[in-house]
Short mmCIF file of C-alpha atoms and ligand atoms in Angstrom, two decimals:
data_model
loop_
_atom_site.label_atom_id
_atom_site.label_comp_id
_atom_site.label_asym_id
_atom_site.label_seq_id
_atom_site.Cartn_x
_atom_site.Cartn_y
_atom_site.Cartn_z
CA UNK R 7 57.67 45.65 3.82
CA UNK R 8 54.79 43.27 4.56
CA UNK R 9 52.32 46.17 4.66
CA UNK R 10 53.55 47.46 1.31
CA UNK R 11 53.07 43.99 -0.22
CA UNK R 12 49.53 43.64 1.10
CA UNK R 13 48.41 47.00 -0.27
CA UNK R 14 49.87 46.62 -3.75
CA UNK R 15 48.25 44.88 -6.69
CA UNK R 16 49.96 43.98 -9.95
CA UNK R 17 48.30 44.95 -13.23
CA UNK R 18 47.83 41.66 -15.10
CA UNK R 19 49.04 41.96 -18.68
CA UNK R 20 49.82 45.65 -17.98
CA UNK R 21 46.24 46.39 -19.06
CA UNK R 22 45.56 50.13 -19.18
CA UNK R 23 49.08 51.02 -17.96
CA UNK R 24 50.57 54.10 -19.65
CA UNK R 25 54.11 52.79 -20.05
CA UNK R 26 55.56 55.80 -21.87
CA UNK R 27 54.91 58.76 -24.15
CA UNK R 28 54.86 58.58 -27.93
CA UNK R 29 54.09 60.69 -30.97
CA UNK R 30 54.28 57.73 -33.32
CA UNK R 31 50.84 56.15 -33.05
CA UNK R 32 47.64 56.24 -31.04
CA UNK R 33 44.79 53.79 -30.55
CA UNK R 34 41.43 55.11 -29.35
CA UNK R 35 39.92 51.73 -28.59
CA UNK R 36 36.57 52.92 -27.26
CA UNK R 37 35.82 54.70 -30.54
CA UNK R 38 37.56 52.25 -32.86
CA UNK R 39 40.08 54.84 -34.08
CA UNK R 40 43.73 54.46 -35.03
CA UNK R 41 46.13 57.30 -35.81
CA UNK R 42 49.65 57.31 -37.23
CA UNK R 43 51.37 60.48 -35.97
CA UNK R 44 47.94 62.06 -35.59
CA UNK R 45 46.55 61.04 -39.01
CA UNK R 46 43.44 58.85 -39.14
CA UNK R 47 44.14 55.38 -40.54
CA UNK R 48 41.13 55.67 -42.87
CA UNK R 49 42.66 58.75 -44.53
CA UNK R 50 46.05 57.09 -44.77
CA UNK R 51 44.55 53.90 -46.26
CA UNK R 52 42.74 55.99 -48.87
CA UNK R 53 45.47 58.42 -49.86
CA UNK R 54 48.92 57.15 -48.88
CA UNK R 55 51.37 54.46 -49.90
CA UNK R 56 53.53 52.51 -47.43
CA UNK R 57 56.61 54.70 -47.97
CA UNK R 58 54.61 57.83 -47.10
CA UNK R 59 53.55 56.15 -43.85
CA UNK R 60 57.14 55.15 -43.02
CA UNK R 61 58.32 58.71 -43.66
CA UNK R 62 55.47 60.02 -41.50
CA UNK R 63 56.23 57.67 -38.60
CA UNK R 64 59.92 58.60 -38.63
CA UNK R 65 59.57 62.35 -39.23
CA UNK R 66 56.20 63.24 -37.68
CA UNK R 67 55.08 64.75 -40.99
CA UNK R 68 54.11 63.57 -44.46
CA UNK R 69 56.65 63.91 -47.28
CA UNK R 70 56.36 66.15 -50.33
CA UNK R 71 56.37 64.38 -53.71
CA UNK R 72 60.09 65.11 -54.12
CA UNK R 73 60.88 63.84 -50.62
CA UNK R 74 58.89 60.68 -51.30
CA UNK R 75 60.80 60.05 -54.52
CA UNK R 76 64.13 60.60 -52.76
CA UNK R 77 63.06 58.35 -49.90
CA UNK R 78 62.12 55.53 -52.29
CA UNK R 79 65.42 55.99 -54.11
CA UNK R 80 67.22 55.46 -50.80
CA UNK R 81 65.03 52.57 -49.72
CA UNK R 82 64.56 50.23 -52.68
CA UNK R 83 68.25 49.54 -53.56
CA UNK R 84 68.66 48.33 -49.96
CA UNK R 85 66.45 45.36 -50.84
CA UNK R 86 69.58 43.67 -52.16
CA UNK R 87 70.83 41.39 -49.38
CA UNK R 88 74.37 40.58 -48.16
CA UNK R 89 75.78 37.48 -49.94
CA UNK R 90 76.59 35.51 -46.73
CA UNK R 91 72.95 35.81 -45.65
CA UNK R 92 71.79 34.34 -48.97
CA UNK R 93 74.23 31.45 -48.45
CA UNK R 94 72.86 30.93 -44.93
CA UNK R 95 69.32 30.57 -46.34
CA UNK R 96 70.52 27.43 -48.16
CA UNK R 97 71.51 25.85 -44.85
CA UNK R 98 68.25 26.56 -42.99
CA UNK R 99 66.70 23.17 -42.12
CA UNK R 100 63.57 22.14 -44.02
CA UNK R 101 60.33 22.83 -42.19
CA UNK R 102 61.62 25.78 -40.14
CA UNK R 103 58.88 28.33 -39.52
CA UNK R 104 59.48 31.50 -41.60
CA UNK R 105 59.14 33.64 -38.44
CA UNK R 106 62.01 31.67 -36.83
CA UNK R 107 64.03 32.21 -40.00
CA UNK R 108 63.15 35.94 -40.04
CA UNK R 109 64.05 36.43 -36.37
CA UNK R 110 67.43 34.76 -36.96
CA UNK R 111 68.02 36.57 -40.26
CA UNK R 112 67.45 40.02 -38.72
CA UNK R 113 69.87 39.15 -35.95
CA UNK R 114 72.27 37.95 -38.66
CA UNK R 115 71.95 41.22 -40.61
CA UNK R 116 73.63 42.94 -37.65
CA UNK R 117 76.80 40.99 -38.51
CA UNK R 118 77.07 42.69 -41.90
CA UNK R 119 76.20 46.23 -40.80
CA UNK R 120 79.22 48.33 -39.88
CA UNK R 121 76.92 50.70 -37.99
CA UNK R 122 75.32 48.10 -35.71
CA UNK R 123 76.97 49.53 -32.59
CA UNK R 124 76.33 53.18 -33.49
CA UNK R 125 73.10 54.43 -31.86
CA UNK R 126 73.45 58.00 -33.12
CA UNK R 127 70.38 59.61 -34.73
CA UNK R 128 72.01 59.51 -38.19
CA UNK R 129 73.20 55.89 -37.95
CA UNK R 130 69.85 54.75 -36.55
CA UNK R 131 68.05 56.35 -39.47
CA UNK R 132 70.35 54.62 -41.98
CA UNK R 133 69.85 51.28 -40.21
CA UNK R 134 66.09 51.83 -40.17
CA UNK R 135 66.16 52.34 -43.96
CA UNK R 136 68.10 49.11 -44.37
CA UNK R 137 65.75 47.22 -42.05
CA UNK R 138 62.53 48.41 -43.72
CA UNK R 139 63.91 47.36 -47.11
CA UNK R 140 65.55 44.15 -45.96
CA UNK R 141 62.84 42.55 -43.85
CA UNK R 142 60.68 42.32 -46.99
CA UNK R 143 63.69 41.22 -49.05
CA UNK R 144 64.65 38.50 -46.54
CA UNK R 145 61.16 36.97 -46.64
CA UNK R 146 61.11 36.99 -50.44
CA UNK R 147 64.65 35.71 -50.94
CA UNK R 148 64.29 32.96 -48.34
CA UNK R 149 61.08 31.77 -50.02
CA UNK R 150 62.78 31.69 -53.43
CA UNK R 151 65.90 29.89 -52.21
CA UNK R 152 63.90 27.42 -50.09
CA UNK R 153 61.91 26.52 -53.22
CA UNK R 154 65.04 26.43 -55.39
CA UNK R 155 63.88 29.33 -57.56
CA UNK R 156 66.07 32.16 -58.94
CA UNK R 157 66.22 35.49 -57.12
CA UNK R 158 64.93 38.74 -58.65
CA UNK R 159 66.40 42.20 -58.23
CA UNK R 160 64.02 44.95 -57.04
CA UNK R 161 62.55 47.37 -59.56
CA UNK R 162 63.86 50.73 -58.35
CA UNK R 163 60.96 52.61 -59.95
CA UNK R 164 58.48 50.84 -57.67
CA UNK R 165 57.76 50.69 -53.94
CA UNK R 166 58.22 48.03 -51.27
CA UNK R 167 54.78 46.39 -51.71
CA UNK R 168 55.21 45.93 -55.46
CA UNK R 169 58.77 44.70 -55.05
CA UNK R 170 57.89 42.31 -52.27
CA UNK R 171 55.36 40.53 -54.49
CA UNK R 172 57.77 40.62 -57.45
CA UNK R 173 60.66 39.17 -55.47
CA UNK R 174 58.49 36.64 -53.58
CA UNK R 175 56.45 35.30 -56.52
CA UNK R 176 59.04 35.77 -59.24
CA UNK R 177 56.83 37.98 -61.41
CA UNK R 178 55.43 41.47 -61.28
CA UNK R 179 52.06 41.78 -59.54
CA UNK R 180 48.93 42.99 -61.35
CA UNK R 181 47.73 46.50 -60.41
CA UNK R 182 44.97 44.90 -58.23
CA UNK R 183 47.49 42.72 -56.40
CA UNK R 184 49.82 45.66 -55.90
CA UNK R 185 46.95 47.76 -54.51
CA UNK R 186 45.92 45.01 -52.05
CA UNK R 187 49.52 44.50 -50.90
CA UNK R 188 50.03 48.25 -50.51
CA UNK R 189 46.98 48.34 -48.25
CA UNK R 190 48.32 45.42 -46.20
CA UNK R 191 51.57 47.33 -45.67
CA UNK R 192 49.80 50.59 -44.78
CA UNK R 193 47.38 49.01 -42.30
CA UNK R 194 49.96 46.95 -40.39
CA UNK R 195 52.66 49.63 -40.12
CA UNK R 196 52.02 50.94 -36.61
CA UNK R 197 49.94 50.29 -33.51
CA UNK R 198 51.48 52.17 -30.54
CA UNK R 199 52.46 50.06 -27.49
CA UNK R 200 51.38 46.61 -28.70
CA UNK R 201 53.35 43.62 -27.37
CA UNK R 202 56.01 43.51 -30.09
CA UNK R 203 56.60 47.27 -30.13
CA UNK R 204 56.82 47.27 -26.37
CA UNK R 205 59.37 44.43 -26.55
CA UNK R 206 61.36 46.55 -29.02
CA UNK R 207 61.20 49.61 -26.77
CA UNK R 208 62.20 47.67 -23.63
CA UNK R 209 65.21 46.30 -25.50
CA UNK R 210 66.07 49.72 -26.96
CA UNK R 211 65.80 51.25 -23.47
CA UNK R 212 68.90 49.30 -22.39
CA UNK R 213 70.65 51.16 -25.26
CA UNK R 214 71.01 47.87 -27.10
CA UNK R 215 71.29 48.26 -30.87
CA UNK R 216 68.39 48.50 -33.32
CA UNK R 217 68.88 44.92 -34.59
CA UNK R 218 68.61 43.58 -31.04
CA UNK R 219 65.38 45.52 -30.49
CA UNK R 220 63.84 44.37 -33.79
CA UNK R 221 64.85 40.77 -33.10
CA UNK R 222 63.00 40.98 -29.76
CA UNK R 223 59.97 42.46 -31.52
CA UNK R 224 59.85 39.67 -34.11
CA UNK R 225 60.00 37.13 -31.28
CA UNK R 226 56.99 38.76 -29.63
CA UNK R 227 55.02 39.12 -32.86
CA UNK R 228 55.22 35.39 -33.59
CA UNK R 229 52.86 34.37 -30.77
CA UNK R 230 49.26 33.44 -31.68
CA UNK R 231 47.83 36.04 -29.29
CA UNK R 232 49.57 38.72 -31.38
CA UNK R 233 50.69 38.58 -35.04
CA UNK R 234 50.70 34.79 -35.18
CA UNK R 235 46.89 34.91 -35.15
CA UNK R 236 46.65 35.51 -38.92
CA UNK R 237 48.14 32.08 -39.67
CA UNK R 238 45.75 30.46 -37.16
CA UNK R 239 42.80 32.24 -38.82
CA UNK R 240 43.58 30.63 -42.18
CA UNK R 241 44.09 27.22 -40.55
CA UNK R 242 40.61 27.62 -39.02
CA UNK R 243 39.10 28.66 -42.39
CA UNK R 244 40.74 25.66 -44.05
CA UNK R 245 39.06 23.41 -41.48
CA UNK R 246 35.55 24.61 -42.46
CA UNK R 247 34.24 23.22 -45.74
CA UNK R 248 31.26 25.52 -46.31
CA UNK R 249 29.43 28.47 -44.71
CA UNK R 250 26.77 26.02 -43.47
CA UNK R 251 29.34 24.31 -41.24
CA UNK R 252 30.31 27.53 -39.45
CA UNK R 253 27.83 27.44 -36.55
CA UNK R 254 28.70 23.88 -35.52
CA UNK R 255 32.45 24.51 -35.91
CA UNK R 256 32.43 27.67 -33.78
CA UNK R 257 30.13 26.08 -31.16
CA UNK R 258 32.68 23.27 -30.94
CA UNK R 259 35.48 25.77 -30.22
CA UNK R 260 33.34 27.53 -27.59
CA UNK R 261 32.48 24.17 -25.96
CA UNK R 262 36.16 23.33 -25.70
CA UNK R 263 36.86 26.78 -24.22
CA UNK R 264 39.07 27.74 -27.17
CA UNK R 265 39.63 31.26 -28.50
CA UNK R 266 38.45 32.23 -31.96
CA UNK R 267 41.56 33.44 -33.74
CA UNK R 268 41.34 36.90 -35.29
CA UNK R 269 38.74 38.08 -32.77
CA UNK R 270 38.93 40.27 -29.72
CA UNK R 271 41.45 42.93 -28.81
CA UNK R 272 42.94 44.36 -25.65
CA UNK R 273 42.14 47.95 -26.72
CA UNK R 274 39.35 47.90 -29.31
CA UNK R 275 35.98 47.35 -27.72
CA UNK R 276 34.28 48.13 -31.03
CA UNK R 277 35.48 47.05 -34.48
CA UNK R 278 39.19 47.34 -35.24
CA UNK R 279 39.24 50.11 -37.91
CA UNK R 280 41.69 48.10 -40.03
CA UNK R 281 39.23 45.21 -40.36
CA UNK R 282 36.83 47.36 -42.43
CA UNK R 283 39.38 47.82 -45.23
CA UNK R 284 40.60 44.26 -45.18
CA UNK R 285 37.04 42.89 -45.23
CA UNK R 286 36.34 44.84 -48.42
CA UNK R 287 39.52 43.63 -50.12
CA UNK R 288 38.86 40.05 -48.99
CA UNK R 289 35.40 40.29 -50.56
CA UNK R 290 36.66 41.81 -53.84
CA UNK R 291 39.51 39.34 -54.21
CA UNK R 292 37.33 36.31 -53.39
CA UNK R 293 34.63 37.41 -55.83
CA UNK R 294 37.21 37.13 -58.62
CA UNK R 295 37.93 33.51 -57.69
CA UNK R 296 34.81 31.29 -57.73
CA UNK R 297 36.72 28.57 -55.84
CA UNK R 298 37.37 30.88 -52.88
CA UNK R 299 34.71 30.46 -50.17
CA UNK R 300 36.81 32.00 -47.41
CA UNK R 301 35.08 35.37 -47.56
CA UNK R 302 31.59 33.85 -47.17
CA UNK R 303 32.81 31.58 -44.37
CA UNK R 304 34.49 34.56 -42.66
CA UNK R 305 31.30 36.62 -42.76
CA UNK R 306 29.37 33.80 -41.12
CA UNK R 307 32.02 33.42 -38.42
CA UNK R 308 31.94 37.16 -37.80
CA UNK R 309 28.15 37.17 -37.34
CA UNK R 310 28.25 34.11 -35.10
CA UNK R 311 31.05 35.33 -32.81
CA UNK R 312 29.62 38.84 -32.54
CA UNK R 313 26.23 37.46 -31.51
CA UNK R 314 27.62 34.88 -29.08
CA UNK R 315 30.44 36.88 -27.44
CA UNK R 316 30.00 40.51 -28.48
CA UNK R 317 33.53 40.60 -29.87
CA UNK R 318 34.69 41.84 -33.27
CA UNK R 319 37.30 40.84 -35.84
CA UNK R 320 40.77 42.33 -35.38
CA UNK R 321 43.32 43.11 -38.12
CA UNK R 322 44.33 39.45 -38.43
CA UNK R 323 40.92 38.06 -39.36
CA UNK R 324 40.41 39.34 -42.92
CA UNK R 325 44.12 39.77 -43.61
CA UNK R 326 44.29 35.95 -43.79
CA UNK R 327 41.91 35.84 -46.76
CA UNK R 328 43.62 38.79 -48.48
CA UNK R 329 46.98 37.03 -48.18
CA UNK R 330 45.52 33.78 -49.46
CA UNK R 331 44.15 35.62 -52.52
CA UNK R 332 47.62 37.11 -53.11
CA UNK R 333 49.09 33.59 -53.28
CA UNK R 334 51.08 33.83 -50.05
CA UNK R 335 51.54 30.46 -48.30
CA UNK R 336 49.91 30.36 -44.87
CA UNK R 337 53.12 29.87 -42.90
CA UNK R 338 54.36 33.24 -44.23
CA UNK R 339 51.39 35.32 -43.07
CA UNK R 340 52.98 36.60 -39.87
CA UNK R 341 56.18 37.52 -41.70
CA UNK R 342 54.11 39.86 -43.92
CA UNK R 343 52.86 41.55 -40.75
CA UNK R 344 56.52 41.99 -39.69
CA UNK R 345 57.48 43.35 -43.14
CA UNK R 346 55.09 46.23 -42.53
CA UNK R 347 55.39 46.66 -38.73
CA UNK R 348 59.15 47.17 -39.09
CA UNK R 349 58.10 50.76 -39.91
CA UNK R 350 56.52 51.26 -36.48
CA UNK R 351 59.18 49.29 -34.61
CA UNK R 352 62.03 51.38 -36.02
CA UNK R 353 60.09 54.62 -35.36
CA UNK R 354 59.60 53.60 -31.73
CA UNK R 355 63.21 52.50 -31.28
CA UNK R 356 64.42 55.88 -32.57
CA UNK R 357 61.92 57.69 -30.34
CA UNK R 358 63.08 55.64 -27.34
CA UNK R 359 66.76 56.35 -28.04
CA UNK R 360 66.04 60.07 -28.48
CA UNK R 361 64.70 60.40 -24.93
CA UNK R 362 65.74 57.27 -23.12
CA UNK R 363 65.13 56.03 -19.63
CA UNK R 364 65.77 52.36 -18.83
CA UNK R 365 62.49 50.43 -18.59
CA UNK R 366 62.66 48.52 -15.36
CA UNK R 367 59.31 48.01 -13.63
CA UNK R 368 58.72 46.18 -10.34
CA UNK R 369 56.97 42.88 -9.73
CA UNK R 370 54.69 41.94 -6.86
CA UNK R 371 56.40 39.10 -5.00
CA UNK R 372 53.76 36.54 -4.02
CA UNK R 373 56.05 33.79 -2.70
CA UNK R 374 57.25 33.18 0.90
CA UNK R 375 59.98 35.42 2.27
CA UNK R 376 62.56 34.40 4.90
CA UNK R 377 62.65 30.68 4.09
CA UNK R 378 65.06 28.53 6.09
CA UNK R 379 67.93 27.22 3.95
CA UNK R 380 68.72 23.49 4.33
CA UNK R 381 72.30 22.63 3.22
CA UNK R 382 72.54 20.40 0.12
CA UNK R 383 73.48 17.12 1.86
CA UNK R 384 70.47 17.36 4.23
CA UNK R 385 67.90 18.41 1.57
CA UNK R 386 65.07 15.95 0.78
CA UNK R 387 62.76 15.76 -2.27
CA UNK R 388 59.35 17.31 -1.40
CA UNK R 389 57.53 13.90 -1.28
CA UNK R 390 60.16 12.30 1.01
CA UNK R 391 60.14 15.35 3.28
CA UNK R 392 56.34 15.10 3.59
CA UNK R 393 56.48 11.37 4.44
CA UNK R 394 59.21 11.94 7.04
CA UNK R 395 57.07 14.61 8.67
CA UNK R 396 53.98 12.32 8.73
CA UNK R 397 55.91 9.46 10.47
N1 LIG G 401 37.61 34.13 -28.62
C1 LIG G 401 36.76 33.87 -27.61
N2 LIG G 401 36.64 34.64 -26.51
C2 LIG G 401 37.43 35.72 -26.46
C3 LIG G 401 38.33 36.05 -27.46
C4 LIG G 401 38.40 35.20 -28.58
N3 LIG G 401 39.24 35.47 -29.59
N4 LIG G 401 38.98 37.18 -27.13
C5 LIG G 401 38.50 37.55 -25.93
N5 LIG G 401 37.57 36.67 -25.53
C6 LIG G 401 36.79 36.74 -24.30
C7 LIG G 401 37.57 36.13 -23.15
O1 LIG G 401 37.29 34.77 -22.98
C8 LIG G 401 37.07 36.94 -21.97
O2 LIG G 401 35.82 36.47 -21.59
P1 LIG G 401 35.42 36.37 -20.05
O3 LIG G 401 35.48 37.78 -19.54
O4 LIG G 401 34.07 35.77 -20.11
O5 LIG G 401 36.46 35.49 -19.45
C9 LIG G 401 36.86 38.33 -22.57
O6 LIG G 401 36.63 38.11 -23.97
C10 LIG G 401 38.05 39.25 -22.39
O7 LIG G 401 39.20 38.58 -22.85
P2 LIG G 401 40.66 38.81 -22.29
O8 LIG G 401 41.46 37.56 -22.44
O9 LIG G 401 40.63 39.44 -20.93
O10 LIG G 401 41.18 39.88 -23.30
P3 LIG G 401 42.69 40.29 -23.50
O11 LIG G 401 42.69 41.75 -23.68
O12 LIG G 401 43.58 39.75 -22.43
O13 LIG G 401 43.07 39.51 -24.84
C11 LIG G 401 43.49 38.96 -27.04
C12 LIG G 401 43.16 40.09 -26.05
C13 LIG G 401 44.71 38.20 -26.56
C14 LIG G 401 43.80 39.59 -28.38
C15 LIG G 401 42.27 38.03 -27.14
O14 LIG G 401 41.17 38.73 -27.63
C16 LIG G 401 42.55 36.80 -28.00
O15 LIG G 401 43.10 35.80 -27.51
N6 LIG G 401 42.20 36.85 -29.33
C17 LIG G 401 42.51 35.76 -30.23
C18 LIG G 401 43.93 35.88 -30.75
C19 LIG G 401 44.07 37.04 -31.70
O16 LIG G 401 43.27 37.22 -32.62
N7 LIG G 401 45.14 37.82 -31.51
C20 LIG G 401 45.44 38.97 -32.38
C21 LIG G 401 45.15 40.26 -31.68
S1 LIG G 401 45.43 41.65 -32.71
C22 LIG G 401 47.09 41.76 -32.84
O17 LIG G 401 47.83 41.50 -31.94
C23 LIG G 401 47.63 42.12 -34.10
#
C-alpha cells in the first residue's frame, strides 16, 4: 500500500486527462481549433444559426431546411414557462445573482416535468428541447418580472436568439442585434469536457436525471475561472476610464498577483478561435456608439497582456463588450453563456446516458494513515495537547 502511494502522482486539475470519449465537440488547443461534431467553428459561425448547431450536437449531422423548420416549431413554443415558476420569480429576494436564480429555476423546472424521472432516449430528447427553450425563457422572464415589466410571448416564426432579446428587452431586436446574439449563441454552444460539461456528465453518469445534471453544470459555470469570467471582464473594463489608463491598471493587477479576467485557457495555447468573431462584433457594435470606449480599451489590454504574459483572450473577453452593446446588464452575462451552452450540456448528458459507466476516479491520499484514536472524553484541543507535551 505504502509503495503504491509513493509511486503515484495525482494530476492537478485533471490537466491533459482523457476522461471519456465524445463525438459532440473537440478542442485542438495547440492549433486554436474548435469543432462541433467535426465541423469547424469558423464555418458554423459563418453559415449556421443556433438551432442548426443544437440539431447537429444532438444528431451528429446538420438538419435539412425542412428538419430545421420542424425543429424550430418544436422548440420555440416551449419558451412559455410553467405558471408556478413565474410566481416563484416574484418571491426571489432582491439582489440575488441571476446565476443563482437560474440554477434554482432549472432545478425547479424538474418539478413541473412529468418526464423528469424517465431517462429513455425519447424522454431525454423531449426534456432537452424543453431545457434549450426554457433556459433562455427563464432568464428573460425573471428579468422582466424582477423589473416589474410585462412578459412577452415568443414569436414562433423566429429562433431562440431573436426571441431571447425580444422577451428580455420587451421589444424585437434590430437585424444587427439579432445577428450579434445569434453569433453569441453559436459560439458558446459547445466546448467538449470543460468544467461545467464535465460536472454534467459526472452527474449524468450516476443515472441522475437531466435536470440534476444541468443544475450541476450551471453551478460549475458560475465560477470566475469558467463562465463567470465574462462578468468580471466588464467590471474590469468599467474600472478603466480611457485606453491611456490601461498599462497602469494592468501593471497594478500583475503587481498584486491577480489574474486578468478573460485571458488564458487550459487548452488553447494560441488564440481561442471564438475570440476572433467576438472581437469583430465588439468593434462593429462599439463603432456605432461613440460613447462606447470598451473596444479600444479591450484592444489595449489584449496587446499589454500578450506582450507581458504571452497569453491570449478567451471567449469571455470580447463577449463582455458584445453583451454590453446589446443592452444586457452585467450581472446577466454568465446566464447568456448558459442559455447557449445548454445545447452542449444536453448533448453530452444524452451521450453519457447512451453508453454509461459511473464516473468514479481515485484520489491520492496524502494524510497520515493508522492514526491512534483518543476517546472523546480524553481528547484535547491541539494547542492544549502541545502544551501538555512540552511540560
Ligand atoms: N492572468 C494572468 N496570468 C495568467 C492568466 C490570467 N488570466 N491565466 C494564466 N496565467 C498564467 C498563470 O499565472 C501561470 O503562470 P506561471 O506558470 O508563471 O505560474 C500560467 O499562466 C499558467 O496558468 P495556469 O493557472 O496553470 O493555467 P490553468 O490552465 O490552470 O488556468 C484558467 C486556466 C483558469 C482559465 C486561467 O487562465 C485563468 O484564471 N484565466 C482567467 C479567468 C478566465 O478568463 N476564465 C475563463 C476561461 S474560458 C471559459 O471557461 C469559458
